[in-house]
Short mmCIF file of N, CA, C and O in Angstrom, two decimals:
data_model
loop_
_atom_site.label_atom_id
_atom_site.label_comp_id
_atom_site.label_asym_id
_atom_site.label_seq_id
_atom_site.Cartn_x
_atom_site.Cartn_y
_atom_site.Cartn_z
N MET H 129 39.35 -77.70 107.73
CA MET H 129 40.02 -77.04 108.82
C MET H 129 41.41 -77.66 108.94
O MET H 129 41.57 -78.84 109.07
N SER H 130 42.42 -76.81 108.93
CA SER H 130 43.78 -77.34 109.02
C SER H 130 44.44 -76.83 110.28
O SER H 130 44.06 -75.81 110.83
N ASN H 131 45.46 -77.56 110.69
CA ASN H 131 46.20 -77.15 111.88
C ASN H 131 47.38 -76.26 111.53
O ASN H 131 48.13 -75.88 112.40
N ALA H 132 47.55 -75.91 110.30
CA ALA H 132 48.65 -75.04 109.88
C ALA H 132 48.34 -73.61 110.30
O ALA H 132 47.22 -73.25 110.64
N HIS H 133 49.33 -72.79 110.23
CA HIS H 133 49.16 -71.40 110.64
C HIS H 133 48.41 -70.57 109.62
O HIS H 133 48.08 -69.44 109.86
N ASP H 134 48.17 -71.10 108.49
CA ASP H 134 47.44 -70.42 107.43
C ASP H 134 48.08 -69.10 107.04
O ASP H 134 47.40 -68.12 106.76
N GLY H 135 49.40 -69.04 107.09
CA GLY H 135 50.10 -67.84 106.66
C GLY H 135 50.13 -66.73 107.69
O GLY H 135 50.71 -65.68 107.47
N ALA H 136 49.48 -66.90 108.80
CA ALA H 136 49.48 -65.89 109.85
C ALA H 136 50.81 -65.96 110.61
O ALA H 136 51.35 -67.02 110.84
N THR H 137 51.32 -64.82 110.97
CA THR H 137 52.56 -64.79 111.73
C THR H 137 52.25 -64.92 113.21
O THR H 137 51.27 -64.36 113.71
N VAL H 138 53.09 -65.66 113.87
CA VAL H 138 52.90 -65.86 115.30
C VAL H 138 53.80 -64.87 116.03
O VAL H 138 55.00 -64.80 115.79
N VAL H 139 53.22 -64.08 116.89
CA VAL H 139 53.96 -63.08 117.64
C VAL H 139 54.18 -63.63 119.04
O VAL H 139 53.23 -63.94 119.75
N SER H 140 55.45 -63.77 119.40
CA SER H 140 55.72 -64.27 120.75
C SER H 140 55.70 -63.11 121.74
O SER H 140 55.89 -61.96 121.38
N ALA H 141 55.49 -63.44 122.96
CA ALA H 141 55.45 -62.43 124.00
C ALA H 141 56.84 -61.84 124.19
O ALA H 141 57.84 -62.54 124.04
N PRO H 142 56.96 -60.54 124.46
CA PRO H 142 58.29 -59.95 124.66
C PRO H 142 58.96 -60.55 125.89
O PRO H 142 58.30 -60.92 126.86
N ARG H 143 60.28 -60.66 125.79
CA ARG H 143 61.02 -61.20 126.92
C ARG H 143 60.99 -60.22 128.08
O ARG H 143 61.08 -59.01 127.86
N PRO H 144 60.91 -60.72 129.29
CA PRO H 144 60.94 -59.80 130.44
C PRO H 144 62.33 -59.18 130.58
O PRO H 144 63.33 -59.80 130.28
N VAL H 145 62.35 -57.96 131.02
CA VAL H 145 63.61 -57.25 131.22
C VAL H 145 64.27 -57.79 132.47
O VAL H 145 63.63 -57.92 133.51
N LYS H 146 65.55 -58.09 132.35
CA LYS H 146 66.30 -58.56 133.52
C LYS H 146 66.90 -57.34 134.20
O LYS H 146 67.96 -56.87 133.83
N TRP H 147 66.17 -56.82 135.19
CA TRP H 147 66.54 -55.57 135.83
C TRP H 147 67.86 -55.65 136.56
O TRP H 147 68.61 -54.68 136.61
N LYS H 148 68.16 -56.78 137.16
CA LYS H 148 69.42 -56.91 137.90
C LYS H 148 70.60 -56.78 136.93
O LYS H 148 71.56 -56.06 137.19
N ARG H 149 70.51 -57.44 135.80
CA ARG H 149 71.58 -57.36 134.80
C ARG H 149 71.67 -55.96 134.22
O ARG H 149 72.77 -55.44 134.00
N MET H 150 70.53 -55.34 133.97
CA MET H 150 70.51 -53.98 133.42
C MET H 150 71.12 -52.99 134.42
O MET H 150 71.90 -52.12 134.04
N THR H 151 70.78 -53.14 135.69
CA THR H 151 71.31 -52.25 136.72
C THR H 151 72.82 -52.41 136.85
O THR H 151 73.55 -51.43 136.97
N MET H 152 73.28 -53.65 136.82
CA MET H 152 74.73 -53.90 136.92
C MET H 152 75.46 -53.32 135.71
O MET H 152 76.56 -52.78 135.85
N ALA H 153 74.89 -53.42 134.53
CA ALA H 153 75.53 -52.87 133.33
C ALA H 153 75.61 -51.35 133.40
O ALA H 153 76.63 -50.76 133.05
N ILE H 154 74.56 -50.71 133.86
CA ILE H 154 74.56 -49.25 133.98
C ILE H 154 75.56 -48.81 135.04
O ILE H 154 76.31 -47.84 134.85
N ALA H 155 75.61 -49.53 136.16
CA ALA H 155 76.56 -49.19 137.22
C ALA H 155 78.00 -49.38 136.73
O ALA H 155 78.87 -48.55 137.01
N ALA H 156 78.26 -50.45 136.00
CA ALA H 156 79.61 -50.70 135.47
C ALA H 156 80.00 -49.61 134.48
O ALA H 156 81.15 -49.14 134.49
N ALA H 157 79.07 -49.19 133.65
CA ALA H 157 79.36 -48.12 132.70
C ALA H 157 79.66 -46.81 133.43
O ALA H 157 80.57 -46.07 133.04
N GLY H 158 78.93 -46.53 134.49
CA GLY H 158 79.18 -45.32 135.28
C GLY H 158 80.55 -45.35 135.94
O GLY H 158 81.27 -44.35 135.96
N VAL H 159 80.92 -46.51 136.50
CA VAL H 159 82.23 -46.64 137.14
C VAL H 159 83.34 -46.48 136.11
O VAL H 159 84.34 -45.79 136.36
N LEU H 160 83.18 -47.11 134.94
CA LEU H 160 84.20 -46.97 133.89
C LEU H 160 84.33 -45.52 133.42
O LEU H 160 85.44 -45.03 133.18
N LEU H 161 83.21 -44.83 133.31
CA LEU H 161 83.25 -43.42 132.91
C LEU H 161 83.96 -42.58 133.97
O LEU H 161 84.80 -41.73 133.65
N PHE H 162 83.67 -42.83 135.25
CA PHE H 162 84.30 -42.11 136.35
C PHE H 162 85.81 -42.36 136.38
O PHE H 162 86.60 -41.42 136.49
N VAL H 163 86.21 -43.61 136.26
CA VAL H 163 87.64 -43.96 136.29
C VAL H 163 88.35 -43.37 135.07
O VAL H 163 89.45 -42.82 135.19
N GLY H 164 87.72 -43.44 133.91
CA GLY H 164 88.32 -42.89 132.71
C GLY H 164 88.50 -41.38 132.78
O GLY H 164 89.53 -40.84 132.37
N ALA H 165 87.50 -40.69 133.31
CA ALA H 165 87.59 -39.23 133.44
C ALA H 165 88.70 -38.84 134.42
O ALA H 165 89.47 -37.90 134.15
N ASN H 166 88.80 -39.55 135.52
CA ASN H 166 89.85 -39.24 136.49
C ASN H 166 91.23 -39.57 135.94
O ASN H 166 92.19 -38.82 136.18
N ALA H 167 91.36 -40.66 135.21
CA ALA H 167 92.64 -41.00 134.59
C ALA H 167 93.05 -39.92 133.59
O ALA H 167 94.21 -39.53 133.51
N HIS H 168 92.08 -39.39 132.85
CA HIS H 168 92.37 -38.32 131.90
C HIS H 168 92.83 -37.06 132.63
O HIS H 168 93.77 -36.39 132.20
N LEU H 169 92.17 -36.72 133.73
CA LEU H 169 92.57 -35.53 134.50
C LEU H 169 93.99 -35.68 135.06
O LEU H 169 94.77 -34.73 135.02
N VAL H 170 94.32 -36.86 135.55
CA VAL H 170 95.68 -37.09 136.07
C VAL H 170 96.69 -36.99 134.95
O VAL H 170 97.74 -36.36 135.09
N TYR H 171 96.38 -37.58 133.79
CA TYR H 171 97.29 -37.51 132.65
C TYR H 171 97.52 -36.06 132.21
O TYR H 171 98.66 -35.65 131.99
N VAL H 172 96.46 -35.29 132.11
CA VAL H 172 96.60 -33.89 131.68
C VAL H 172 97.39 -33.10 132.72
O VAL H 172 98.23 -32.27 132.37
N ALA H 173 97.16 -33.35 134.00
CA ALA H 173 97.89 -32.62 135.04
C ALA H 173 99.38 -32.94 135.01
O ALA H 173 100.21 -32.06 135.22
N VAL H 174 99.73 -34.18 134.73
CA VAL H 174 101.13 -34.57 134.70
C VAL H 174 101.80 -34.15 133.40
O VAL H 174 102.94 -33.69 133.39
N ALA H 175 101.11 -34.29 132.29
CA ALA H 175 101.70 -34.04 130.97
C ALA H 175 101.79 -32.56 130.63
O ALA H 175 102.56 -32.18 129.75
N SER H 176 101.05 -31.70 131.29
CA SER H 176 101.02 -30.29 130.89
C SER H 176 101.83 -29.42 131.84
O SER H 176 101.38 -28.36 132.25
N GLN H 177 103.01 -29.87 132.21
CA GLN H 177 103.87 -29.05 133.06
C GLN H 177 104.36 -27.85 132.24
O GLN H 177 104.87 -28.02 131.14
N PRO H 178 104.21 -26.65 132.75
CA PRO H 178 104.64 -25.48 131.99
C PRO H 178 106.17 -25.42 131.91
O PRO H 178 106.87 -25.93 132.77
N ASP H 179 106.64 -24.82 130.84
CA ASP H 179 108.08 -24.63 130.69
C ASP H 179 108.57 -23.63 131.72
O ASP H 179 107.81 -22.87 132.30
N CYS H 180 109.85 -23.64 131.94
CA CYS H 180 110.46 -22.71 132.87
C CYS H 180 110.45 -21.31 132.25
O CYS H 180 111.05 -21.07 131.22
N VAL H 181 109.71 -20.42 132.86
CA VAL H 181 109.60 -19.06 132.35
C VAL H 181 109.93 -18.11 133.49
O VAL H 181 109.36 -18.19 134.57
N LEU H 182 110.88 -17.26 133.26
CA LEU H 182 111.21 -16.25 134.25
C LEU H 182 110.17 -15.14 134.20
O LEU H 182 109.72 -14.74 133.13
N PRO H 183 109.76 -14.65 135.34
CA PRO H 183 108.77 -13.56 135.34
C PRO H 183 109.35 -12.31 134.71
O PRO H 183 110.53 -11.99 134.90
N ALA H 184 108.53 -11.65 133.95
CA ALA H 184 108.97 -10.42 133.29
C ALA H 184 108.93 -9.27 134.28
O ALA H 184 107.88 -8.96 134.83
N LYS H 185 110.07 -8.68 134.52
CA LYS H 185 110.13 -7.52 135.41
C LYS H 185 110.48 -6.30 134.58
O LYS H 185 111.46 -6.29 133.87
N GLY H 186 109.65 -5.33 134.69
CA GLY H 186 109.95 -4.08 134.02
C GLY H 186 110.73 -3.18 134.97
O GLY H 186 111.18 -3.60 136.04
N SER H 187 110.89 -1.98 134.60
CA SER H 187 111.62 -1.05 135.46
C SER H 187 110.78 -0.69 136.68
O SER H 187 109.71 -0.11 136.56
N GLY H 188 111.23 -1.10 137.84
CA GLY H 188 110.55 -0.76 139.08
C GLY H 188 109.31 -1.58 139.38
O GLY H 188 108.61 -1.30 140.33
N GLU H 189 109.02 -2.59 138.57
CA GLU H 189 107.83 -3.41 138.82
C GLU H 189 108.17 -4.54 139.78
O GLU H 189 109.28 -5.06 139.77
N THR H 190 107.22 -4.87 140.59
CA THR H 190 107.40 -6.04 141.45
C THR H 190 106.51 -7.16 140.94
O THR H 190 105.44 -6.93 140.39
N VAL H 191 106.95 -8.37 141.14
CA VAL H 191 106.19 -9.53 140.70
C VAL H 191 105.26 -9.96 141.84
O VAL H 191 105.71 -10.25 142.93
N LYS H 192 103.97 -9.98 141.57
CA LYS H 192 103.01 -10.35 142.58
C LYS H 192 102.87 -11.87 142.66
O LYS H 192 102.73 -12.43 143.73
N PHE H 193 102.89 -12.52 141.52
CA PHE H 193 102.71 -13.97 141.48
C PHE H 193 103.96 -14.61 140.92
O PHE H 193 104.46 -14.22 139.88
N GLN H 194 104.43 -15.61 141.61
CA GLN H 194 105.66 -16.27 141.20
C GLN H 194 105.58 -17.73 141.64
O GLN H 194 104.91 -18.05 142.63
N ALA H 195 106.25 -18.60 140.91
CA ALA H 195 106.24 -20.02 141.27
C ALA H 195 106.89 -20.18 142.64
O ALA H 195 107.87 -19.51 142.97
N ALA H 196 106.33 -21.07 143.44
CA ALA H 196 106.88 -21.28 144.77
C ALA H 196 108.28 -21.87 144.70
O ALA H 196 109.14 -21.53 145.48
N LYS H 197 108.50 -22.76 143.74
CA LYS H 197 109.79 -23.39 143.59
C LYS H 197 110.06 -23.51 142.09
O LYS H 197 109.56 -24.43 141.44
N PRO H 198 110.81 -22.60 141.50
CA PRO H 198 111.01 -22.65 140.05
C PRO H 198 111.78 -23.91 139.64
O PRO H 198 112.57 -24.44 140.38
N ALA H 199 111.48 -24.38 138.44
CA ALA H 199 112.09 -25.60 137.92
C ALA H 199 113.43 -25.30 137.24
O ALA H 199 114.09 -26.20 136.77
N CYS H 200 113.84 -24.06 137.16
CA CYS H 200 115.05 -23.71 136.43
C CYS H 200 116.29 -23.81 137.33
O CYS H 200 116.32 -23.34 138.40
#
């Protein structure tokens, strides 16, 4: 009889999940996603200013929609 493992593998118990750390990581990822999405929306809103375009008026047509303050 020997005290060696006799070639058998020893399986250790799985580590317990650290729920507080897991919760904080998920919350941080959610906050980063929220901030990133809002930063992207602000960037797109600022960067996509339309060019100055005069409304096309045909003969006798009235323009229903027009910029409140044209940039031209």
